[in-house]
Short mmCIF file of C-alpha atoms in Angstrom, two decimals:
data_model
loop_
_atom_site.label_atom_id
_atom_site.label_comp_id
_atom_site.label_asym_id
_atom_site.label_seq_id
_atom_site.Cartn_x
_atom_site.Cartn_y
_atom_site.Cartn_z
CA MET A 1 -26.67 220.87 112.65
CA GLY A 2 -23.66 223.30 112.97
CA LYS A 3 -20.09 222.25 112.78
CA PHE A 4 -17.05 223.74 114.72
CA ILE A 5 -13.35 222.63 115.05
CA LEU A 6 -11.91 221.11 118.19
CA ASP A 7 -7.89 220.34 118.03
CA GLY A 8 -8.06 220.00 114.44
CA GLN A 9 -11.24 217.71 114.38
CA GLU A 10 -14.61 218.76 112.67
CA ILE A 11 -17.24 218.12 115.27
CA GLU A 12 -21.00 218.32 114.51
CA PHE A 13 -23.41 219.71 117.39
CA LYS A 14 -27.13 220.15 118.07
CA PRO A 15 -28.32 223.76 118.55
CA GLY A 16 -27.87 224.52 122.08
CA GLN A 17 -25.05 221.82 122.91
CA THR A 18 -21.96 223.19 124.55
CA ILE A 19 -18.48 222.27 123.37
CA ILE A 20 -18.12 219.75 126.20
CA GLU A 21 -21.18 218.01 125.37
CA ALA A 22 -20.46 217.92 121.57
CA ALA A 23 -17.02 216.63 122.03
CA LYS A 24 -18.08 213.92 124.17
CA GLU A 25 -20.95 212.54 121.68
CA VAL A 26 -18.07 211.76 119.40
CA GLY A 27 -15.72 210.31 122.24
CA VAL A 28 -13.66 213.52 122.73
CA GLU A 29 -12.96 214.14 126.54
CA ILE A 30 -12.12 217.44 127.50
CA PRO A 31 -10.95 217.40 131.29
CA HIS A 32 -13.22 218.40 133.86
CA PHE A 33 -14.41 217.91 137.49
CA CYS A 34 -17.70 219.80 138.33
CA TRP A 35 -19.49 219.01 134.89
CA HIS A 36 -21.75 215.97 134.63
CA PRO A 37 -24.02 215.38 131.58
CA SER A 38 -27.18 214.74 133.97
CA LEU A 39 -26.68 217.89 136.28
CA SER A 40 -26.93 221.52 135.83
CA VAL A 41 -23.78 223.45 134.68
CA SER A 42 -22.00 225.14 137.76
CA GLY A 43 -18.56 225.95 136.03
CA ASN A 44 -16.60 226.41 139.30
CA CYS A 45 -13.87 223.88 138.75
CA ARG A 46 -12.22 225.49 135.61
CA VAL A 47 -10.30 222.61 134.41
CA CYS A 48 -12.05 222.69 131.37
CA LEU A 49 -10.94 225.92 130.17
CA VAL A 50 -10.30 226.04 126.31
CA GLU A 51 -8.71 228.64 123.83
CA ILE A 52 -11.45 229.89 121.39
CA GLU A 53 -10.06 231.77 118.34
CA LYS A 54 -11.11 235.39 118.12
CA MET A 55 -12.36 235.33 121.63
CA PRO A 56 -9.82 237.59 123.97
CA LYS A 57 -10.18 234.97 127.17
CA LEU A 58 -10.12 231.28 127.79
CA SER A 59 -13.75 230.16 127.92
CA ILE A 60 -14.90 227.23 130.19
CA ALA A 61 -15.95 224.48 127.61
CA CYS A 62 -18.97 223.18 130.03
CA ALA A 63 -20.75 226.62 129.79
CA THR A 64 -20.13 227.77 126.21
CA VAL A 65 -22.54 227.03 123.66
CA ALA A 66 -20.93 225.72 120.47
CA ALA A 67 -21.33 228.01 117.66
CA ASP A 68 -21.10 227.32 113.71
CA GLY A 69 -17.70 227.84 112.45
CA MET A 70 -15.96 227.90 115.93
CA VAL A 71 -12.34 227.05 116.16
CA VAL A 72 -11.36 225.60 119.65
CA HIS A 73 -7.91 224.53 121.10
CA SER A 74 -8.16 222.21 124.24
CA ASN A 75 -4.67 221.55 124.07
CA SER A 76 -2.90 224.92 123.16
CA ASP A 77 0.09 226.16 125.20
CA LYS A 78 -2.43 228.83 126.53
CA ALA A 79 -5.21 226.47 127.63
CA LEU A 80 -2.54 223.82 129.24
CA SER A 81 -0.81 226.41 131.29
CA ALA A 82 -4.15 227.44 132.42
CA ARG A 83 -5.23 223.88 133.02
CA ASN A 84 -1.86 223.27 134.78
CA ALA A 85 -2.50 226.08 137.21
CA VAL A 86 -5.77 225.23 138.19
CA MET A 87 -4.46 221.55 138.87
CA GLU A 88 -1.66 223.30 141.16
CA PHE A 89 -4.00 225.05 142.90
CA LEU A 90 -6.26 221.87 143.54
CA LEU A 91 -3.63 220.11 145.03
CA ILE A 92 -2.34 222.68 147.47
CA ASN A 93 -4.54 221.25 150.32
CA HIS A 94 -4.95 217.82 148.88
CA PRO A 95 -3.63 215.04 151.24
CA LEU A 96 -1.28 212.43 149.93
CA ASP A 97 -3.95 209.90 150.59
CA CYS A 98 -3.85 207.73 147.21
CA PRO A 99 -2.65 204.34 148.98
CA ILE A 100 -5.44 204.30 151.39
CA CYS A 101 -8.03 206.01 149.37
CA ASP A 102 -11.03 204.06 147.89
CA GLU A 103 -10.87 206.13 144.89
CA ALA A 104 -7.45 205.38 143.81
CA GLY A 105 -7.30 203.92 140.31
CA GLU A 106 -10.42 205.60 139.25
CA CYS A 107 -9.79 208.98 140.24
CA LYS A 108 -9.95 212.00 138.02
CA LEU A 109 -7.99 214.05 140.23
CA GLN A 110 -5.24 211.22 140.01
CA ASP A 111 -5.70 210.89 136.10
CA TYR A 112 -5.31 214.84 135.81
CA ALA A 113 -2.20 214.97 138.18
CA TYR A 114 -0.26 212.87 135.96
CA SER A 115 -1.24 214.64 132.76
CA HIS A 116 -2.12 218.14 133.41
CA SER A 117 0.42 218.91 136.50
CA VAL A 118 3.73 220.13 136.88
CA GLY A 119 4.53 217.08 139.24
CA GLU A 120 6.17 219.08 141.84
CA SER A 121 4.75 221.15 144.47
CA ARG A 122 5.82 224.97 145.44
CA PHE A 123 3.82 224.83 148.36
CA VAL A 124 6.02 225.07 151.71
CA GLU A 125 3.26 225.90 153.97
CA ASN A 126 1.18 223.67 156.03
CA LYS A 127 -1.93 222.27 154.36
CA ASN A 128 -5.25 223.27 155.70
CA LEU A 129 -6.67 220.30 157.75
CA LYS A 130 -10.55 219.52 157.44
CA ASP A 131 -12.64 217.08 159.05
CA LYS A 132 -12.21 213.50 158.32
CA ARG A 133 -14.31 210.25 158.36
CA VAL A 134 -17.52 212.49 159.04
CA SER A 135 -20.38 210.29 158.81
CA PHE A 136 -23.13 211.75 156.25
CA GLY A 137 -25.75 209.35 156.81
CA PRO A 138 -26.27 205.52 156.84
CA TYR A 139 -24.18 204.69 153.88
CA VAL A 140 -21.84 207.61 152.95
CA MET A 141 -18.59 208.93 154.56
CA PHE A 142 -17.16 212.16 154.09
CA ASP A 143 -13.51 213.22 154.11
CA GLY A 144 -13.16 217.03 153.95
CA ASP A 145 -9.50 217.22 153.20
CA ARG A 146 -10.02 215.36 149.60
CA CYS A 147 -12.98 217.46 148.65
CA ILE A 148 -12.27 219.69 145.81
CA SER A 149 -15.63 221.54 145.80
CA CYS A 150 -17.29 220.55 142.63
CA SER A 151 -20.84 220.62 144.01
CA ARG A 152 -21.62 217.64 142.03
CA CYS A 153 -23.20 216.00 145.48
CA ILE A 154 -25.21 219.11 146.38
CA ARG A 155 -26.40 219.42 142.76
CA PHE A 156 -27.49 215.57 142.57
CA CYS A 157 -29.49 215.85 145.99
CA ASP A 158 -31.18 219.09 144.71
CA GLU A 159 -32.13 218.29 141.23
CA ILE A 160 -32.17 214.27 141.12
CA ALA A 161 -33.03 213.05 144.56
CA GLY A 162 -35.17 216.02 145.26
CA GLU A 163 -33.83 216.21 148.77
CA THR A 164 -31.93 219.32 149.79
CA GLU A 165 -29.71 217.72 152.02
CA LEU A 166 -26.04 218.94 151.34
CA THR A 167 -24.64 222.55 151.16
CA PHE A 168 -21.32 224.28 151.12
CA VAL A 169 -20.19 226.14 154.33
CA LYS A 170 -17.35 228.63 154.86
CA ARG A 171 -15.38 230.46 152.06
CA GLY A 172 -12.09 230.21 150.24
CA ASP A 173 -9.52 227.63 151.00
CA ARG A 174 -11.70 226.67 154.12
CA VAL A 175 -14.79 225.82 152.30
CA THR A 176 -16.32 222.48 153.06
CA ILE A 177 -19.45 220.47 152.66
CA GLN A 178 -21.71 219.62 155.23
CA THR A 179 -25.48 218.11 155.71
CA PHE A 180 -28.10 220.71 156.90
CA PRO A 181 -28.60 221.17 160.60
CA GLY A 182 -30.61 218.00 162.05
CA LYS A 183 -31.10 216.31 158.69
CA GLU A 184 -28.76 213.38 157.31
CA LEU A 185 -27.90 212.18 153.95
CA ASP A 186 -30.28 209.77 153.58
CA ASN A 187 -32.69 209.97 150.57
CA PRO A 188 -33.07 206.62 148.91
CA TYR A 189 -30.34 207.39 146.06
CA SER A 190 -27.61 208.74 148.31
CA LEU A 191 -24.74 206.49 147.35
CA ASN A 192 -25.06 208.06 144.04
CA VAL A 193 -23.14 210.86 145.34
CA VAL A 194 -20.12 208.56 145.99
CA ASP A 195 -20.39 207.54 142.06
CA ILE A 196 -20.13 211.03 140.76
CA CYS A 197 -17.46 212.31 143.23
CA PRO A 198 -14.36 212.68 141.01
CA VAL A 199 -12.22 212.16 144.09
CA GLY A 200 -12.20 209.90 147.32
CA ALA A 201 -13.93 212.72 149.30
CA LEU A 202 -17.36 210.49 149.47
CA THR A 203 -17.08 206.94 150.04
CA SER A 204 -19.42 203.93 150.53
CA LYS A 205 -19.56 202.78 154.06
CA ASP A 206 -20.44 199.15 152.61
CA PHE A 207 -17.38 199.26 150.17
CA ARG A 208 -14.82 201.14 152.26
CA PHE A 209 -11.39 199.81 152.56
CA LYS A 210 -12.68 196.33 151.15
CA ALA A 211 -10.67 196.26 147.68
CA ARG A 212 -8.56 198.29 145.16
CA VAL A 213 -10.43 198.48 142.00
CA TRP A 214 -7.60 197.10 139.93
CA ASP A 215 -7.81 193.84 141.99
CA MET A 216 -11.27 193.13 141.02
CA SER A 217 -13.26 192.45 137.71
CA HIS A 218 -16.58 193.52 136.70
CA THR A 219 -19.59 192.14 134.51
CA ASN A 220 -22.49 194.21 132.97
CA THR A 221 -25.68 192.80 134.77
CA ILE A 222 -29.16 194.06 135.81
CA CYS A 223 -30.25 195.04 139.52
CA THR A 224 -33.22 192.44 140.46
CA GLY A 225 -34.25 194.92 143.27
CA CYS A 226 -37.49 196.05 141.58
CA SER A 227 -39.18 195.72 138.14
CA ARG A 228 -37.31 198.97 136.76
CA GLY A 229 -34.31 196.59 136.04
CA CYS A 230 -31.50 199.27 136.19
CA ASN A 231 -28.42 198.52 134.34
CA THR A 232 -25.36 197.93 136.69
CA GLU A 233 -21.76 196.76 136.92
CA MET A 234 -21.07 193.83 139.34
CA TRP A 235 -17.47 194.04 140.78
CA VAL A 236 -15.96 190.63 142.02
CA ARG A 237 -12.80 189.37 143.66
CA SER A 238 -11.97 186.06 144.39
CA ASN A 239 -15.44 185.21 143.30
CA GLU A 240 -17.12 187.27 145.91
CA VAL A 241 -19.16 190.42 144.71
CA LEU A 242 -17.93 193.39 146.73
CA ARG A 243 -20.04 196.08 144.86
CA LEU A 244 -22.72 197.15 142.56
CA VAL A 245 -22.42 200.50 140.76
CA PRO A 246 -24.99 201.68 137.95
CA ARG A 247 -24.35 201.55 134.46
CA PHE A 248 -25.60 204.21 132.17
CA ASN A 249 -28.59 203.55 130.19
CA ASP A 250 -30.62 206.69 129.09
CA ASP A 251 -33.81 204.76 128.64
CA VAL A 252 -33.77 202.89 132.03
CA ASN A 253 -31.84 204.35 134.73
CA ASP A 254 -29.60 207.08 133.49
CA TYR A 255 -26.54 207.05 135.49
CA TRP A 256 -28.28 206.24 138.87
CA MET A 257 -29.63 203.41 141.03
CA CYS A 258 -31.28 203.14 144.48
CA ASP A 259 -29.38 202.42 147.61
CA HIS A 260 -31.60 199.32 148.12
CA GLY A 261 -30.37 197.83 145.03
CA ARG A 262 -26.77 198.69 145.34
CA VAL A 263 -26.49 197.24 148.82
CA ASN A 264 -28.80 194.67 149.47
CA THR A 265 -29.78 192.76 146.29
CA PHE A 266 -26.49 191.10 146.17
CA LYS A 267 -25.77 190.24 149.82
CA PHE A 268 -27.55 186.52 149.20
CA VAL A 269 -24.78 185.82 146.71
CA ASN A 270 -21.97 185.87 149.18
CA ALA A 271 -23.93 184.25 151.99
CA GLU A 272 -22.30 181.40 153.86
CA ASP A 273 -26.04 179.64 153.99
CA ARG A 274 -26.62 180.25 150.12
CA VAL A 275 -28.00 177.08 148.49
CA ASP A 276 -25.16 176.30 145.97
CA GLY A 277 -26.62 173.33 144.07
CA PRO A 278 -29.59 170.65 144.46
CA HIS A 279 -29.69 168.98 147.54
CA LEU A 280 -31.75 165.95 148.99
CA ARG A 281 -32.99 165.37 152.67
CA ARG A 282 -31.36 162.07 153.75
CA GLU A 283 -31.87 160.99 157.54
CA GLY A 284 -33.06 164.59 158.33
CA LYS A 285 -29.99 166.26 156.73
CA LEU A 286 -29.41 168.16 153.70
CA THR A 287 -26.96 166.32 151.35
CA LYS A 288 -25.51 167.65 148.16
CA VAL A 289 -26.29 165.52 144.90
CA ASP A 290 -25.74 166.03 141.30
CA TRP A 291 -28.50 167.35 139.24
CA ASP A 292 -29.38 164.17 137.23
CA GLU A 293 -30.13 162.55 140.72
CA ALA A 294 -32.32 165.66 142.08
CA LYS A 295 -34.07 165.62 138.74
CA GLU A 296 -35.00 162.03 139.02
CA LYS A 297 -36.20 162.61 142.59
CA ALA A 298 -38.09 165.63 141.95
CA ALA A 299 -39.99 163.61 139.21
CA SER A 300 -40.72 160.70 141.03
CA GLU A 301 -42.06 162.65 144.17
CA LEU A 302 -44.22 164.91 141.57
CA LYS A 303 -45.89 161.63 140.22
CA ILE A 304 -47.38 160.83 143.64
CA PHE A 305 -49.57 164.05 143.56
CA GLU A 306 -52.40 165.06 141.37
CA HIS A 307 -51.82 168.00 138.87
CA SER A 308 -54.16 170.18 141.12
CA GLU A 309 -52.01 169.49 144.04
CA VAL A 310 -48.94 170.86 142.68
CA ALA A 311 -47.79 174.35 142.63
CA PHE A 312 -44.73 176.37 141.28
CA VAL A 313 -43.45 179.49 143.20
CA GLY A 314 -41.36 181.75 141.15
CA SER A 315 -39.26 184.72 142.07
CA ALA A 316 -39.54 188.36 141.61
CA PHE A 317 -35.64 188.48 141.62
CA GLY A 318 -35.66 186.31 138.82
CA THR A 319 -36.03 187.66 134.96
CA VAL A 320 -39.18 187.73 133.19
CA GLU A 321 -37.76 184.86 130.84
CA ASP A 322 -36.92 182.60 134.08
CA ASN A 323 -40.64 183.22 135.34
CA TYR A 324 -41.98 182.60 131.76
CA MET A 325 -40.07 179.15 131.60
CA LEU A 326 -41.04 178.28 135.04
CA LYS A 327 -44.69 178.87 134.21
CA LYS A 328 -44.48 176.95 130.85
CA PHE A 329 -42.87 173.95 132.73
CA ALA A 330 -45.61 173.76 135.02
CA LYS A 331 -48.09 173.87 132.38
CA GLN A 332 -46.65 171.71 129.88
CA VAL A 333 -44.68 169.11 132.09
CA ALA A 334 -46.23 168.94 135.27
CA GLY A 335 -49.91 169.72 133.84
CA THR A 336 -50.65 172.53 136.44
CA LYS A 337 -51.72 176.04 136.37
CA ASN A 338 -50.94 176.50 139.92
CA THR A 339 -48.12 179.11 139.40
CA ASP A 340 -47.36 182.37 141.42
CA PHE A 341 -44.41 184.57 142.69
CA PRO A 342 -44.52 186.73 145.78
CA SER A 343 -44.06 190.39 145.26
CA HIS A 344 -40.92 191.86 146.80
CA LEU A 345 -41.86 195.40 147.14
CA ARG A 346 -44.82 196.46 149.43
CA PRO A 347 -47.72 198.58 147.57
CA GLY A 348 -46.84 202.29 147.68
CA THR A 349 -43.27 201.92 148.00
CA GLY A 350 -42.38 203.12 144.37
CA ASP A 351 -41.16 206.50 143.55
CA LYS A 352 -41.22 209.08 140.65
CA LEU A 353 -37.43 208.34 139.99
CA LEU A 354 -36.49 204.70 139.65
CA ILE A 355 -38.00 202.46 142.21
CA THR A 356 -40.81 200.68 140.61
CA GLU A 357 -43.56 198.49 142.20
CA ASP A 358 -43.94 194.83 140.67
#
């Protein structure tokens, strides 16, 4: 492995790695918008400009392959001046939507505006106004004023989802994103474009205006939508689940998850008719009881039947461990081999990316 110097720190890199990739592996973040580790390099945001000794011009860290002995400065006066200029350019037509934007609190543009911006606009002309509240499909809303033309969403659809549904139209400061004529953004993974959008241009219709990120807490969990078991984060406010987002796991789901798992699998948790504990039917009505009473009643009812007359039905939404314990309980305690669980995916609904049949 070769080595190069980044801001005084020695960093090892693998052959073919770019400067930004090698830096990320050791926990050093070079500011960027358009670069994403699982997408191709576009190099169009120019925020990752760095100064490399013995090179005549600034280079973009996302497309410059690291070389042994290279000395790189990401925070030199020259690099910071260029980054500040790029940020000023990006903010010229950007609206002051932070107080109402769903991305506020986890927005890269917001973060970099604090750390790499002059803090005061010199722009006195009227801002360009673009289409707002454009429905791209069943789940995604687009706000053209906020878009910084990073092309992440376009590359995701082309390269990951395998559906060419988005493209740039117009040029210069009028450029915007549209769906192709007669098409919607409706591939099974469309909501991933909301996750990778570095600003608030693409938002989820399901989560839109529901909460601010700093009002929520999040817990690492697993999606139960299919047997893939995508790693996710569950975001909660006041004991109500508001959204699921993918959590990176290179061996399972990379940075992605499907729309069905994201939107539908947690709705029952918030449902008013959700069973929230053991109940007994008394005089035709279900009455909530404690676990001891429920277990005693269940045991007495089971004794009435022969072992062969008893069956246990598990759930495909449960973990492997849960269903294993149910089967073990049925065999060792109830003395029956009658166990099963219904599939929650129709045969043939799996795909080549993440959705996996039971």
